[in-house]
């Protein structure tokens, strides 16, 4: 049995579907088990990282687990949710854990690196077999634009000129499926990218072509972006790390061969992702 935590997320949800389609026994863990529809045959369980008892029940009988946490970086002294998931997996006798990390892992000394390093160390030091996935920017970040696109043609995009080799979360899930169900992926950190280096402005242009619309990007000043992140509750060290990584580095701009090597096909393009998710950008906002 493979337990997928974060089962309602972009990667976790796709992985649950991939596993079900491959007829692998799969259990989806979520804090709201009745709020999301899963494919037939999926065992859906409640699990909350702040409730160790619920984790013990969720992990019971699983031999492999995909670990993903939505705990925001820097909102606690340590990544307590990943640590709780690892401990629950160990108590349950899980033998292989996979962790969805970040592109650079624990490399570097900023707040994001420290948090990621602590998360990865909890996994790699657990005594269980492990695999790390380190994807770059997700194509699904473009979903943040959907409410603006449903209302009009102007789209506010922070860091609109920052290029990256964005990856489709479905490709991350496909890699996870292979790494969880075949040999050769233990004690490995797979760094993942998409097939093209694009800026958000490029992605908006492709999305506009897909939708048959004219969409106009507006990039807000850095100062207002910084103020907005702080107002949203991001800790100052995390905001500083985001700004430095975005403005002063080229992290995530490399096109990597990993997805092609593992899946035997190239990763999906942004145009493919846009076509697959076009309906999410149409219609009107719900009341």
Coordinates of N, CA, C and O in Angstrom, one line a residue, residues 33-147:
X33 N -11.4 14.5 4.0 CA -11.6 13.4 3.1 C -12.9 13.4 2.4 O -13.1 12.7 1.3
X34 N -13.9 14.2 2.8 CA -15.2 14.2 2.1 C -15.3 15.3 1.1 O -16.4 15.5 0.5
X35 N -14.3 16.2 1.0 CA -14.4 17.4 0.2 C -13.8 17.2 -1.2 O -14.0 18.1 -2.0
X36 N -13.2 16.1 -1.5 CA -12.6 15.9 -2.8 C -12.9 14.5 -3.3 O -13.0 13.5 -2.5
X37 N -13.2 14.4 -4.6 CA -13.5 13.1 -5.2 C -12.2 12.5 -5.7 O -11.3 13.2 -6.3
X38 N -12.0 11.2 -5.4 CA -10.8 10.5 -5.9 C -11.3 9.3 -6.8 O -12.4 8.9 -6.8
X39 N -10.3 8.8 -7.6 CA -10.7 7.7 -8.5 C -11.3 6.5 -7.7 O -10.9 6.3 -6.5
X40 N -12.1 5.6 -8.3 CA -12.6 4.4 -7.6 C -11.4 3.5 -7.2 O -10.4 3.4 -7.8
X41 N -11.6 2.9 -6.0 CA -10.6 2.0 -5.5 C -9.6 2.7 -4.6 O -8.8 2.0 -3.9
X42 N -9.6 4.0 -4.6 CA -8.6 4.7 -3.7 C -9.2 4.7 -2.3 O -10.3 5.1 -2.0
X43 N -8.3 4.3 -1.3 CA -8.7 4.4 0.1 C -8.4 5.8 0.6 O -7.3 6.2 0.6
X44 N -9.4 6.5 1.0 CA -9.3 7.9 1.4 C -9.4 7.9 2.9 O -10.4 7.4 3.5
X45 N -8.4 8.6 3.6 CA -8.4 8.6 5.0 C -8.1 10.1 5.5 O -7.5 10.9 4.8
X46 N -8.5 10.3 6.7 CA -8.2 11.6 7.3 C -6.9 11.6 7.9 O -6.5 10.6 8.5
X47 N -6.1 12.7 7.8 CA -4.8 12.8 8.4 C -4.5 14.2 8.6 O -4.7 15.0 7.7
X48 N -4.0 14.6 9.8 CA -3.6 16.0 10.1 C -2.3 15.9 10.9 O -2.2 15.2 11.9
X49 N -1.3 16.7 10.4 CA 0.0 16.7 11.0 C 0.0 17.2 12.4 O 1.0 17.0 13.1
X50 N -1.0 17.9 12.8 CA -1.1 18.4 14.2 C -1.8 17.4 15.1 O -2.1 17.7 16.2
X51 N -2.2 16.2 14.5 CA -2.9 15.2 15.3 C -2.2 13.8 15.0 O -2.5 13.1 14.1
X52 N -1.2 13.5 15.9 CA -0.4 12.3 15.7 C -1.2 11.0 15.6 O -0.9 10.1 14.8
X53 N -2.3 11.0 16.3 CA -3.2 9.8 16.3 C -3.8 9.6 14.9 O -3.9 8.4 14.4
X54 N -4.2 10.7 14.2 CA -4.7 10.5 12.9 C -3.6 10.0 11.9 O -3.9 9.3 11.0
X55 N -2.4 10.4 12.1 CA -1.3 10.0 11.3 C -1.0 8.5 11.5 O -0.8 7.8 10.5
X56 N -1.1 8.0 12.7 CA -0.9 6.6 12.9 C -1.9 5.8 12.2 O -1.6 4.7 11.6
X57 N -3.2 6.2 12.2 CA -4.2 5.5 11.5 C -4.0 5.6 10.0 O -4.2 4.6 9.3
X58 N -3.6 6.7 9.5 CA -3.4 6.9 8.1 C -2.3 6.0 7.5 O -2.3 5.4 6.4
X59 N -1.2 5.9 8.3 CA 0.0 5.2 7.8 C -0.1 3.6 8.1 O 0.7 2.9 7.5
X60 N -1.1 3.2 8.9 CA -1.2 1.8 9.3 C -1.3 0.9 8.0 O -2.2 1.1 7.2
X61 N -0.4 0.0 7.9 CA -0.5 -1.0 6.7 C 0.2 -0.5 5.5 O 0.3 -1.3 4.5
X62 N 0.7 0.7 5.5 CA 1.4 1.2 4.3 C 2.9 0.8 4.3 O 3.5 0.7 5.4
X63 N 3.4 0.4 3.1 CA 4.8 0.1 3.1 C 5.7 1.1 2.4 O 6.9 1.1 2.5
X64 N 5.0 2.0 1.6 CA 5.7 3.1 1.0 C 4.8 4.4 1.2 O 3.6 4.3 1.3
X65 N 5.5 5.6 1.1 CA 4.7 6.8 1.4 C 5.4 8.0 0.6 O 6.6 8.1 0.5
X66 N 4.5 8.8 0.1 CA 4.9 10.1 -0.5 C 4.6 11.2 0.5 O 3.4 11.3 0.9
X67 N 5.6 11.9 0.9 CA 5.5 12.9 1.9 C 5.5 14.3 1.4 O 6.5 14.7 0.8
X68 N 4.5 15.0 1.6 CA 4.4 16.4 1.2 C 3.7 17.2 2.2 O 2.7 16.8 2.8
X69 N 4.2 18.4 2.5 CA 3.6 19.2 3.6 C 3.3 20.6 3.0 O 4.1 21.2 2.2
X70 N 2.2 21.1 3.4 CA 1.8 22.5 3.0 C 2.2 23.5 4.1 O 1.8 24.7 4.0
X71 N 2.9 23.1 5.1 CA 3.3 24.0 6.1 C 4.3 25.0 5.5 O 5.3 24.7 4.9
X72 N 3.9 26.3 5.7 CA 4.7 27.4 5.0 C 6.1 27.5 5.6 O 6.2 27.5 6.9
X73 N 7.1 27.8 4.8 CA 8.4 27.9 5.2 C 8.6 29.0 6.3 O 8.1 30.1 6.1
X74 N 9.2 28.7 7.4 CA 9.5 29.7 8.4 C 8.3 30.0 9.3 O 8.5 30.9 10.2
X75 N 7.2 29.3 9.2 CA 6.1 29.6 10.1 C 6.2 28.9 11.5 O 5.4 29.1 12.3
X76 N 7.2 28.1 11.6 CA 7.5 27.4 12.9 C 9.1 27.4 13.0 O 9.8 27.7 12.0
X77 N 9.5 27.0 14.1 CA 11.0 27.0 14.3 C 11.6 25.9 13.4 O 12.8 26.1 13.0
X78 N 10.9 24.8 13.2 CA 11.4 23.7 12.3 C 10.2 23.2 11.5 O 9.1 23.5 11.8
X79 N 10.5 22.5 10.4 CA 9.4 21.9 9.6 C 8.7 20.7 10.3 O 9.0 19.5 10.0
X80 N 7.9 21.1 11.3 CA 7.4 20.1 12.2 C 6.4 19.1 11.5 O 6.3 18.0 12.0
X81 N 5.8 19.5 10.4 CA 4.8 18.6 9.8 C 5.6 17.5 9.1 O 5.1 16.3 9.2
X82 N 6.6 17.8 8.3 CA 7.4 16.7 7.7 C 8.0 15.8 8.8 O 8.0 14.6 8.6
X83 N 8.5 16.4 9.8 CA 9.0 15.6 10.9 C 8.0 14.6 11.5 O 8.2 13.5 11.8
X84 N 6.8 15.1 11.6 CA 5.7 14.3 12.2 C 5.3 13.2 11.2 O 5.0 12.0 11.6
X85 N 5.3 13.5 9.9 CA 5.0 12.5 8.9 C 6.1 11.4 8.9 O 5.8 10.2 8.8
X86 N 7.3 11.8 9.0 CA 8.4 10.8 9.0 C 8.3 9.9 10.2 O 8.5 8.7 10.1
X87 N 8.0 10.5 11.4 CA 7.9 9.7 12.6 C 6.7 8.7 12.5 O 6.8 7.6 12.9
X88 N 5.6 9.2 11.9 CA 4.5 8.3 11.8 C 4.8 7.1 10.8 O 4.4 6.0 11.0
X89 N 5.5 7.5 9.7 CA 5.9 6.4 8.8 C 6.8 5.4 9.5 O 6.6 4.2 9.3
X90 N 7.7 5.9 10.3 CA 8.7 4.9 11.0 C 7.9 4.0 12.0 O 8.1 2.8 12.0
X91 N 7.0 4.7 12.7 CA 6.2 3.9 13.7 C 5.4 2.8 13.0 O 5.2 1.7 13.5
X92 N 4.9 3.1 11.7 CA 4.1 2.2 11.0 C 4.8 1.1 10.3 O 4.2 0.1 9.7
X93 N 6.2 1.2 10.3 CA 7.0 0.2 9.6 C 7.1 0.4 8.1 O 7.4 -0.5 7.3
X94 N 6.8 1.6 7.6 CA 7.0 2.0 6.2 C 8.5 1.8 5.8 O 9.4 2.1 6.6
X95 N 8.8 1.2 4.7 CA 10.2 0.9 4.3 C 10.8 1.9 3.3 O 12.0 2.0 3.2
X96 N 9.9 2.7 2.6 CA 10.4 3.6 1.6 C 9.6 4.9 1.6 O 8.4 4.8 1.5
X97 N 10.2 6.0 1.9 CA 9.6 7.3 1.9 C 10.1 8.2 0.8 O 11.3 8.2 0.5
X98 N 9.2 8.9 0.2 CA 9.6 9.9 -0.9 C 9.2 11.3 -0.4 O 8.0 11.4 0.1
X99 N 10.0 12.3 -0.5 CA 9.7 13.6 0.0 C 9.7 14.6 -1.2 O 10.7 14.6 -2.0
X100 N 8.7 15.4 -1.3 CA 8.6 16.4 -2.3 C 9.3 17.7 -1.7 O 8.7 18.3 -0.9
X101 N 10.5 17.9 -2.2 CA 11.3 19.0 -1.7 C 11.3 20.2 -2.6 O 10.3 20.4 -3.4
X102 N 12.3 21.0 -2.6 CA 12.4 22.2 -3.5 C 13.7 22.0 -4.3 O 14.5 21.2 -4.1
X103 N 13.7 22.9 -5.4 CA 14.7 22.7 -6.4 C 16.2 22.6 -5.9 O 16.9 21.7 -6.3
X104 N 16.6 23.4 -5.0 CA 18.0 23.4 -4.6 C 18.2 22.6 -3.3 O 19.3 22.6 -2.8
X105 N 17.1 22.0 -2.8 CA 17.2 21.3 -1.5 C 17.7 22.2 -0.4 O 17.3 23.3 -0.3
X106 N 18.6 21.7 0.4 CA 19.2 22.4 1.5 C 20.4 23.2 1.1 O 21.1 23.7 2.0
X107 N 20.8 23.3 -0.2 CA 21.9 24.1 -0.6 C 21.8 25.6 -0.4 O 20.8 26.1 -0.8
X108 N 22.8 26.2 0.2 CA 22.7 27.6 0.5 C 22.4 27.9 2.0 O 22.1 27.0 2.7
X109 N 22.4 29.1 2.3 CA 22.3 29.5 3.8 C 21.1 30.3 4.1 O 21.0 30.8 5.2
X110 N 20.2 30.5 3.1 CA 19.0 31.4 3.4 C 17.9 30.6 4.1 O 18.0 29.4 4.4
X111 N 16.8 31.3 4.5 CA 15.8 30.7 5.3 C 15.1 29.5 4.5 O 14.7 28.5 5.1
X112 N 15.0 29.6 3.2 CA 14.4 28.6 2.4 C 15.3 27.3 2.4 O 14.8 26.2 2.6
X113 N 16.6 27.6 2.3 CA 17.5 26.4 2.3 C 17.6 25.7 3.6 O 17.6 24.5 3.7
X114 N 17.6 26.5 4.7 CA 17.6 25.9 6.0 C 16.4 25.1 6.3 O 16.5 23.9 6.7
X115 N 15.2 25.6 5.9 CA 14.0 24.8 6.1 C 14.0 23.5 5.2 O 13.7 22.4 5.7
X116 N 14.4 23.7 4.0 CA 14.4 22.5 3.1 C 15.5 21.5 3.6 O 15.2 20.3 3.5
X117 N 16.6 22.0 4.1 CA 17.6 21.1 4.6 C 17.1 20.3 5.8 O 17.4 19.1 5.9
X118 N 16.4 21.0 6.7 CA 15.9 20.3 7.8 C 14.8 19.3 7.4 O 14.8 18.1 8.0
X119 N 14.0 19.6 6.5 CA 13.0 18.6 6.0 C 13.7 17.4 5.3 O 13.3 16.3 5.6
X120 N 14.6 17.7 4.5 CA 15.3 16.5 3.8 C 16.1 15.7 4.8 O 16.1 14.5 4.7
X121 N 16.7 16.3 5.8 CA 17.5 15.6 6.8 C 16.6 14.7 7.6 O 17.0 13.6 8.0
X122 N 15.3 15.1 7.9 CA 14.4 14.3 8.6 C 14.1 13.0 7.8 O 13.9 11.9 8.4
X123 N 14.1 13.1 6.5 CA 13.8 12.0 5.6 C 15.0 11.1 5.5 O 15.0 9.9 5.7
X124 N 16.2 11.7 5.1 CA 17.4 10.9 4.8 C 18.0 10.3 6.1 O 18.7 9.3 6.0
X125 N 17.7 10.9 7.2 CA 18.2 10.4 8.5 C 17.2 9.5 9.2 O 17.4 9.2 10.4
X126 N 16.2 9.1 8.5 CA 15.1 8.4 9.2 C 15.4 6.9 9.4 O 14.7 6.2 10.2
X127 N 16.3 6.3 8.7 CA 16.6 4.9 8.8 C 15.8 4.1 7.8 O 16.0 2.9 7.6
X128 N 14.8 4.8 7.1 CA 14.1 4.2 6.0 C 14.7 4.4 4.7 O 15.5 5.4 4.6
X129 N 14.4 3.6 3.7 CA 14.9 3.9 2.3 C 14.2 5.2 1.9 O 13.0 5.5 2.3
X130 N 14.9 6.0 1.1 CA 14.3 7.4 0.8 C 14.6 7.8 -0.7 O 15.6 7.3 -1.3
X131 N 13.8 8.7 -1.2 CA 13.9 9.3 -2.4 C 13.5 10.8 -2.3 O 12.5 11.0 -1.6
X132 N 14.3 11.7 -2.8 CA 13.9 13.1 -2.8 C 13.5 13.6 -4.2 O 14.2 13.2 -5.2
X133 N 12.5 14.3 -4.3 CA 12.1 15.0 -5.6 C 12.3 16.5 -5.4 O 11.8 17.1 -4.5
X134 N 13.1 17.1 -6.3 CA 13.4 18.5 -6.2 C 13.0 19.2 -7.5 O 13.8 19.5 -8.4
X135 N 11.7 19.5 -7.7 CA 11.2 20.2 -8.9 C 11.5 21.7 -8.8 O 11.6 22.3 -7.7
X136 N 11.5 22.3 -10.0 CA 11.6 23.7 -10.1 C 10.2 24.4 -10.0 O 9.3 23.8 -9.5
X137 N 10.1 25.5 -10.6 CA 8.8 26.2 -10.6 C 7.7 25.4 -11.3 O 8.0 24.8 -12.4
X138 N 6.5 25.4 -10.7 CA 5.4 24.6 -11.3 C 4.7 25.4 -12.3 O 4.4 26.6 -12.1
X139 N 4.3 24.8 -13.4 CA 3.4 25.5 -14.4 C 2.1 25.9 -13.8 O 1.5 26.9 -14.1
X140 N 1.7 25.1 -12.8 CA 0.4 25.4 -12.1 C 0.4 26.7 -11.3 O -0.7 27.1 -10.9
X141 N 1.6 27.3 -11.2 CA 1.6 28.6 -10.5 C 0.7 29.6 -11.3 O 0.2 30.6 -10.8
X142 N 0.6 29.4 -12.6 CA -0.2 30.2 -13.5 C -1.7 30.2 -13.1 O -2.4 31.2 -13.4
X143 N -2.1 29.3 -12.3 CA -3.5 29.3 -11.8 C -3.8 30.5 -10.9 O -5.0 30.8 -10.8
X144 N -2.8 31.1 -10.4 CA -3.0 32.3 -9.6 C -3.6 33.4 -10.5 O -4.2 34.4 -9.9
X145 N -3.4 33.3 -11.8 CA -3.9 34.4 -12.7 C -5.4 34.1 -13.0 O -6.0 35.0 -13.6
X146 N -5.9 33.0 -12.7 CA -7.3 32.6 -13.2 C -8.3 33.6 -12.8 O -9.1 34.0 -13.7
X147 N -8.4 34.0 -11.5 CA -9.5 35.0 -11.2 C -9.4 36.3 -12.0 O -10.4 36.9 -12.4

